[in-house]
PDB file of C-alpha atoms and ligand atoms in Angstrom:
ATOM      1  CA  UNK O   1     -11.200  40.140 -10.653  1.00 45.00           C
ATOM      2  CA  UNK O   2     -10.054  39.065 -14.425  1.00 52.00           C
ATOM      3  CA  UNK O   3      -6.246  39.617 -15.018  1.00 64.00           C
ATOM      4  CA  UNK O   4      -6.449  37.491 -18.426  1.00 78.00           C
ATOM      5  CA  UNK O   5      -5.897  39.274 -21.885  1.00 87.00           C
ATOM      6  CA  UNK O   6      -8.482  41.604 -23.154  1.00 91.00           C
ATOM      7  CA  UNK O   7     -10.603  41.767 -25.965  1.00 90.00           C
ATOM      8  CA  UNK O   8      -9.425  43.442 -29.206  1.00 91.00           C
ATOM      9  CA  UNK O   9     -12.284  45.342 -29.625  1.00 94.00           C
ATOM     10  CA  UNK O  10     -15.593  46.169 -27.243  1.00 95.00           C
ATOM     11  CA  UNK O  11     -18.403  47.615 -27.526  1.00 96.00           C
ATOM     12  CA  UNK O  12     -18.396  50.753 -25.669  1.00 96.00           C
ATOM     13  CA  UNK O  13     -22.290  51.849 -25.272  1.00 94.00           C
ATOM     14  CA  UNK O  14     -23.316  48.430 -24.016  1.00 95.00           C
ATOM     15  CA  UNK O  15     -19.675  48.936 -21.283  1.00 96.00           C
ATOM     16  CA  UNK O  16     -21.097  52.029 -20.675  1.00 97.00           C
ATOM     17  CA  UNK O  17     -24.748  51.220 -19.727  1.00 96.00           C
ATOM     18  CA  UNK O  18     -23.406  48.116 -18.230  1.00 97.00           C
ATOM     19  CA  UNK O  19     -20.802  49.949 -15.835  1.00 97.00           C
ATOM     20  CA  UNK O  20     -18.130  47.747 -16.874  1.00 96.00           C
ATOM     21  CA  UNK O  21     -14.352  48.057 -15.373  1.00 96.00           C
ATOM     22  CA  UNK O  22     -11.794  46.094 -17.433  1.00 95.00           C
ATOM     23  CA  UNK O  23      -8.717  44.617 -16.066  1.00 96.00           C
ATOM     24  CA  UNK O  24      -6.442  43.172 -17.802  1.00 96.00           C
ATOM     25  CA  UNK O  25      -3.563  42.485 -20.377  1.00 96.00           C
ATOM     26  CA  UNK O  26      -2.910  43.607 -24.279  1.00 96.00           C
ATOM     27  CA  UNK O  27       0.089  42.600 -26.144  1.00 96.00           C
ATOM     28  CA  UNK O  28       2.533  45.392 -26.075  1.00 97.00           C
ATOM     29  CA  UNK O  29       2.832  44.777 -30.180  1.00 96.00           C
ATOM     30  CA  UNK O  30      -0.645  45.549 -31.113  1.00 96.00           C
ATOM     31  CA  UNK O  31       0.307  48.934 -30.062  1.00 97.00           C
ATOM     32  CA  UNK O  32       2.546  49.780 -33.426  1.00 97.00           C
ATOM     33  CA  UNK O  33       2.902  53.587 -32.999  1.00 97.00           C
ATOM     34  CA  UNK O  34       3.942  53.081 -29.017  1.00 98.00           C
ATOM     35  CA  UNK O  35       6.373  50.478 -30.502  1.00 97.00           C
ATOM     36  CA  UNK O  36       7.845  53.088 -33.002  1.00 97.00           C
ATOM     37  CA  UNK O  37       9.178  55.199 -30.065  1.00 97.00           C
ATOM     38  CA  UNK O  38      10.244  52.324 -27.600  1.00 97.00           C
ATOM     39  CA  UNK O  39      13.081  49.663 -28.019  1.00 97.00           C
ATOM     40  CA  UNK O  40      10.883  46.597 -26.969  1.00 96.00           C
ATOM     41  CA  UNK O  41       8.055  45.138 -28.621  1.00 95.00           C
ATOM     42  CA  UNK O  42       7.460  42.115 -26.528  1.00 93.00           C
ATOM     43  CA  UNK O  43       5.544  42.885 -23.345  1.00 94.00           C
ATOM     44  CA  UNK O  44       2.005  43.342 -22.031  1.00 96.00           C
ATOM     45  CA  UNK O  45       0.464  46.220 -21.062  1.00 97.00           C
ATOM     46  CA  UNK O  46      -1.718  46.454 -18.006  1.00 97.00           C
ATOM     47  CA  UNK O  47      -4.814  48.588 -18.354  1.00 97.00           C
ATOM     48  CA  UNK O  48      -7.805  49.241 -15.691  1.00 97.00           C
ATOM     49  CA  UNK O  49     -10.663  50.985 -17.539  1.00 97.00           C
ATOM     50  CA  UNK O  50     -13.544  51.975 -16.633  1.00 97.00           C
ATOM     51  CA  UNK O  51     -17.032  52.801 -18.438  1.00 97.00           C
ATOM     52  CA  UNK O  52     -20.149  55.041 -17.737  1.00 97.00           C
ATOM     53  CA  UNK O  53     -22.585  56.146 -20.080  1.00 95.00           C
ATOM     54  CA  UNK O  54     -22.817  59.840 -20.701  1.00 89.00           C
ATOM     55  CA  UNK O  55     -25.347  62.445 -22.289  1.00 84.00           C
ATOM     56  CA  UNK O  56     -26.481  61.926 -26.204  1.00 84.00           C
ATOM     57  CA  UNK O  57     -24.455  58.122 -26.913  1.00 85.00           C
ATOM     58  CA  UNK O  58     -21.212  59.659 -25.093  1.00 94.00           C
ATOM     59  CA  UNK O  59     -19.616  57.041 -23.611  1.00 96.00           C
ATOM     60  CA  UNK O  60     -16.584  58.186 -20.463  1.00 96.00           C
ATOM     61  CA  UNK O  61     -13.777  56.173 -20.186  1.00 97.00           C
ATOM     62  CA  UNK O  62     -11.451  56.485 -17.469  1.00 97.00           C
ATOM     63  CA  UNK O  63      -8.780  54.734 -15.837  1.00 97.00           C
ATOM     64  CA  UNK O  64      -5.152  53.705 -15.826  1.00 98.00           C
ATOM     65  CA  UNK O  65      -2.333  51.816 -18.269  1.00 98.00           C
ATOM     66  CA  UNK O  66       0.924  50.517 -17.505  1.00 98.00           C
ATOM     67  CA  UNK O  67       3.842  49.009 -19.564  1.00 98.00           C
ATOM     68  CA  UNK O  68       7.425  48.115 -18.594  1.00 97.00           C
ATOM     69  CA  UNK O  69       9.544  50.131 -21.742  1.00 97.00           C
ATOM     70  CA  UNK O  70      12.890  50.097 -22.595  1.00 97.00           C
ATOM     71  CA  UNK O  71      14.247  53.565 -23.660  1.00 97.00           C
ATOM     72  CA  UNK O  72      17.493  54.932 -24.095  1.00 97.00           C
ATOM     73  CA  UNK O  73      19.046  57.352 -21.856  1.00 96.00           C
ATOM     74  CA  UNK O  74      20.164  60.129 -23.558  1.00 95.00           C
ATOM     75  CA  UNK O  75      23.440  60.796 -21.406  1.00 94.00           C
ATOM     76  CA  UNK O  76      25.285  56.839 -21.746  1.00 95.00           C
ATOM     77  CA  UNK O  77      23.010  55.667 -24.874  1.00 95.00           C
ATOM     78  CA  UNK O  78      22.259  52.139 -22.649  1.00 96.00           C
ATOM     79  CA  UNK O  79      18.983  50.553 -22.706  1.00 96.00           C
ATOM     80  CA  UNK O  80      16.771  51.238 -19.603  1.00 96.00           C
ATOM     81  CA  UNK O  81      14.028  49.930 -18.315  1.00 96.00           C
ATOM     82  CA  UNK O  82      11.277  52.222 -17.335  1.00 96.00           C
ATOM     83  CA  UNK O  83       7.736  52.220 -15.841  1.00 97.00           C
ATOM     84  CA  UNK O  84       5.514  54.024 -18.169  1.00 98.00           C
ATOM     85  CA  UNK O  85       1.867  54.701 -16.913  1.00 98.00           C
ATOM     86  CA  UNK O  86      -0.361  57.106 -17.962  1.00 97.00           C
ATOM     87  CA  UNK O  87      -4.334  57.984 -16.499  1.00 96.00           C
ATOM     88  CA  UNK O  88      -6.758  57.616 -19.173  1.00 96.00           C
ATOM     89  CA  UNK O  89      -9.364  59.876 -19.438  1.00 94.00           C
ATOM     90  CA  UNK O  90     -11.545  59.949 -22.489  1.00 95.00           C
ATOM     91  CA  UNK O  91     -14.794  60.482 -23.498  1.00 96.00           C
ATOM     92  CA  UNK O  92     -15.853  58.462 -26.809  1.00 97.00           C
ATOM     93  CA  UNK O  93     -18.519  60.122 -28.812  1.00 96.00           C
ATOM     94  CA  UNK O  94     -20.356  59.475 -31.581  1.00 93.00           C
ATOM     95  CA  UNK O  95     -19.722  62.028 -34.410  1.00 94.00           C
ATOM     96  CA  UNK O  96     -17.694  65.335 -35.329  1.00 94.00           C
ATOM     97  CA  UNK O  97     -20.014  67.898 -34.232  1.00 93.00           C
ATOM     98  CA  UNK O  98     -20.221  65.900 -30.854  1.00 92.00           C
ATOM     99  CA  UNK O  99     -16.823  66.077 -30.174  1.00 93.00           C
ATOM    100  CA  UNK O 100     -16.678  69.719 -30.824  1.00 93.00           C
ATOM    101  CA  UNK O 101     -19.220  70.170 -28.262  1.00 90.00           C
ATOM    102  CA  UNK O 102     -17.239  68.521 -25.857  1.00 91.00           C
ATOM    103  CA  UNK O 103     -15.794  70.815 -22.679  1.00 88.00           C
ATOM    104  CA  UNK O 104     -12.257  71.632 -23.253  1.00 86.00           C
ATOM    105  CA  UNK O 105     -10.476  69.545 -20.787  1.00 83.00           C
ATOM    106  CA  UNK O 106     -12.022  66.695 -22.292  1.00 83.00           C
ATOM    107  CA  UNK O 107     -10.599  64.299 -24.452  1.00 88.00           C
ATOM    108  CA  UNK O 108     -12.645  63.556 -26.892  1.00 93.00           C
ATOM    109  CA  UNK O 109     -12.758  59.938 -29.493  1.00 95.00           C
ATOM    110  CA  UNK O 110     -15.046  60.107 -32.468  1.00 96.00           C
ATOM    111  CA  UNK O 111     -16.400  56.605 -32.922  1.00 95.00           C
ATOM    112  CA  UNK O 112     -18.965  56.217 -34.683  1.00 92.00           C
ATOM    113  CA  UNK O 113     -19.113  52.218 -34.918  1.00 92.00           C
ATOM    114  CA  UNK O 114     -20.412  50.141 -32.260  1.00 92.00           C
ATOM    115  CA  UNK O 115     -16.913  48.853 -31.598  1.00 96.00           C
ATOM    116  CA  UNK O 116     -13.964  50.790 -30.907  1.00 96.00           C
ATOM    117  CA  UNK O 117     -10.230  49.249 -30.245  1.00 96.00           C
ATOM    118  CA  UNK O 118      -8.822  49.177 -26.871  1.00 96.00           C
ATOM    119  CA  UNK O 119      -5.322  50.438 -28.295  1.00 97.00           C
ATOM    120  CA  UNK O 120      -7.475  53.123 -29.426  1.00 95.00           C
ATOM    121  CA  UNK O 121      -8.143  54.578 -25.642  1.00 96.00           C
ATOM    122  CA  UNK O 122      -4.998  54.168 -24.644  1.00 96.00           C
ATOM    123  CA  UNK O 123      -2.382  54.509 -26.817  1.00 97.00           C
ATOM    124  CA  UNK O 124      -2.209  58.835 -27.274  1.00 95.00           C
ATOM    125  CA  UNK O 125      -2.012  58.844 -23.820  1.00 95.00           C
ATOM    126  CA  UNK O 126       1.302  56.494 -23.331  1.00 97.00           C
ATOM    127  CA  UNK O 127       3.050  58.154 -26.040  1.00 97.00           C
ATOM    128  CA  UNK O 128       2.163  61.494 -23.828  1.00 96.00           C
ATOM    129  CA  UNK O 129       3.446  60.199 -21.151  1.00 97.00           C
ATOM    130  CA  UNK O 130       6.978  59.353 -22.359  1.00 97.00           C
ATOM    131  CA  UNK O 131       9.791  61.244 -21.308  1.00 96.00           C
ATOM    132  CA  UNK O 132      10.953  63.914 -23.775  1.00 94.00           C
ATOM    133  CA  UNK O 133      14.540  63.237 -22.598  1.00 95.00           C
ATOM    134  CA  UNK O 134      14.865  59.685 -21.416  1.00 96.00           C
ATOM    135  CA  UNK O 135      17.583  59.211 -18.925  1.00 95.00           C
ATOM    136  CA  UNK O 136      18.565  57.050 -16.104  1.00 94.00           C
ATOM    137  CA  UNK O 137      17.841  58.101 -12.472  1.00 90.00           C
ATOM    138  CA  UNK O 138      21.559  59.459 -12.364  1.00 88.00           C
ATOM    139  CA  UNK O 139      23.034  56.755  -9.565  1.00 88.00           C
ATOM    140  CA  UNK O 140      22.161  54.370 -12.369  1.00 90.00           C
ATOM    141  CA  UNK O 141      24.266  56.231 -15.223  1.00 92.00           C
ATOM    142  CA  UNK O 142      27.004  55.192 -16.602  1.00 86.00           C
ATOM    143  CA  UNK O 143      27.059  58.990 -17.671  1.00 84.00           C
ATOM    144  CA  UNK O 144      27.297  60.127 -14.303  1.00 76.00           C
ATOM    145  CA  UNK O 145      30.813  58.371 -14.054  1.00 65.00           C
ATOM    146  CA  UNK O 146      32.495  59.821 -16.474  1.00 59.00           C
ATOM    147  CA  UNK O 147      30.724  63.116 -16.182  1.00 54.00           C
ATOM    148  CA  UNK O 148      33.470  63.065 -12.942  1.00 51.00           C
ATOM    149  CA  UNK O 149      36.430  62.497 -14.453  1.00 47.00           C
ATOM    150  CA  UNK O 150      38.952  65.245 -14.704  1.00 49.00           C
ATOM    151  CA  UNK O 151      39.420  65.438 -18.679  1.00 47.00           C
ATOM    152  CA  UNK O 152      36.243  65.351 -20.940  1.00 45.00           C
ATOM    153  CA  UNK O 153      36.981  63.779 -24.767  1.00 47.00           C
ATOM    154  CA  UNK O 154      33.741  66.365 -25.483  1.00 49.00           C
ATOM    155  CA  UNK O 155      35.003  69.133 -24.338  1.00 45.00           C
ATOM    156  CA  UNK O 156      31.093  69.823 -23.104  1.00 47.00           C
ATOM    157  CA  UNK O 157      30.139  70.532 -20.151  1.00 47.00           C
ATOM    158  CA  UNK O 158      27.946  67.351 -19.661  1.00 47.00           C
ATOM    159  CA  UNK O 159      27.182  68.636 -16.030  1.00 48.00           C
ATOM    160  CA  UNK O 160      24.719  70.985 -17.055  1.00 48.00           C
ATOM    161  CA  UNK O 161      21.560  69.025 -17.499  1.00 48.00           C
ATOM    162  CA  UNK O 162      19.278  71.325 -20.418  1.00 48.00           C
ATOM    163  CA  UNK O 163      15.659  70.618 -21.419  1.00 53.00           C
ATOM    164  CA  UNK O 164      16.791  71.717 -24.809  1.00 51.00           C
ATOM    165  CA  UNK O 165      18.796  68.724 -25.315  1.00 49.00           C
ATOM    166  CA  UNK O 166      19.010  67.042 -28.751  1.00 53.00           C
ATOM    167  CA  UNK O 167      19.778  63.575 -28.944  1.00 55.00           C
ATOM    168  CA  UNK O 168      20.564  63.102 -32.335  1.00 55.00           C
ATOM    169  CA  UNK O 169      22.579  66.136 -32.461  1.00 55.00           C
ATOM    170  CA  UNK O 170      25.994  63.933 -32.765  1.00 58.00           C
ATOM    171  CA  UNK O 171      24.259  61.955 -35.149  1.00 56.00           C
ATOM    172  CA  UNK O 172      24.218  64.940 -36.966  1.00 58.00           C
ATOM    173  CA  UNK O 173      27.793  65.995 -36.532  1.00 57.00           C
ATOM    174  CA  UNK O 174      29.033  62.461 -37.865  1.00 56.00           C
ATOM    175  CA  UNK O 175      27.084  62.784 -41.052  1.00 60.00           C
ATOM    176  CA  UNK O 176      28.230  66.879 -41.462  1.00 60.00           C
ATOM    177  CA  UNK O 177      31.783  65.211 -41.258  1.00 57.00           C
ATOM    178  CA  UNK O 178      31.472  62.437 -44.052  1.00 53.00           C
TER     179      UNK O 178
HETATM  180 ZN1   ZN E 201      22.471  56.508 -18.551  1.00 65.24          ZN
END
């Protein structure tokens, strides 16, 4: 079983008709969008694909990606690290009208080259998967500390955890005040 770095680009209807299951490495900074939201760029993520032809030049990718990030949390504003993974399913097909023929819970890639990028596959998928409100596990927070302590400098209740959290919403405040 290969563990070594993976190719940039592959050619997905030969994978397909060839079965082939990937496993490997790509450089965490090839993945520029993924990079935009995270606070490391150095890294390697881990990806297990695999490929299987389907009807009219579809090709079905499925499998799995995994990439240690550092986020963060939104209560103490420290760096964390955290284990982002994400299943990858997604079908690769060869034109527009193809894709719209594709079966809702599908994910659909139009590729119409013979080569498509590996970041391509994966990289929707881990931005999915990243936490709308990144926070430590709340043993780990420095947040959780102070959140204790009899007077609050907030005045907030920081108890009540709310999906509707902003994050940048003292940002805001400080810029309001100049
Ligand atoms: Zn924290």
């Amino acid at each position: 079983m290969s563990t070594g770095p993976l190719p940039d680009k592959i050619d997905h209807r030969k994978f397909g008709s060839d079965q082939v299951e990937l496993n490997g490495m790509i450089s965490l900074a090839r993945f520029t969008r993924l990079c935009g939201l995270i606070e490391n760029e150095d890294g390697l993520i881990h990806c297990k694909l695999r490929f299987k032809s389907g009807r009219k030049g579809k090709t079905q990718v499925t499998g799995q990606a995994e990439l240690s990030a550092l986020l963060i949390c939104q209560s103490c504003l420290e760096v964390f690290e955290f284990t982002l993974a994400a299943a990858i399913r997604v079908c690769i097909v060869p034109s527009e009208s193809a894709f719209l023929d594709l079966p809702p819970e599908d994910d659909g890639l139009v590729v119409p080259d013979r080569l498509v990028d590996i970041v391509d596959l994966v990289e929707d998928e881990l931005i999915v998967a990243l936490p709308m409100v990144p926070r430590h596990v709340l043993e780990q927070c420095e947040a959780s500390f102070k959140e204790s302590a009899p007077e609050s400098s907030t005045g907030v209740d920081s108890q009540k955890v709310t999906e509707t959290y902003r994050p940048f919403a003292d940002l805001q405040a400080l810029q309001d005040a100049e």
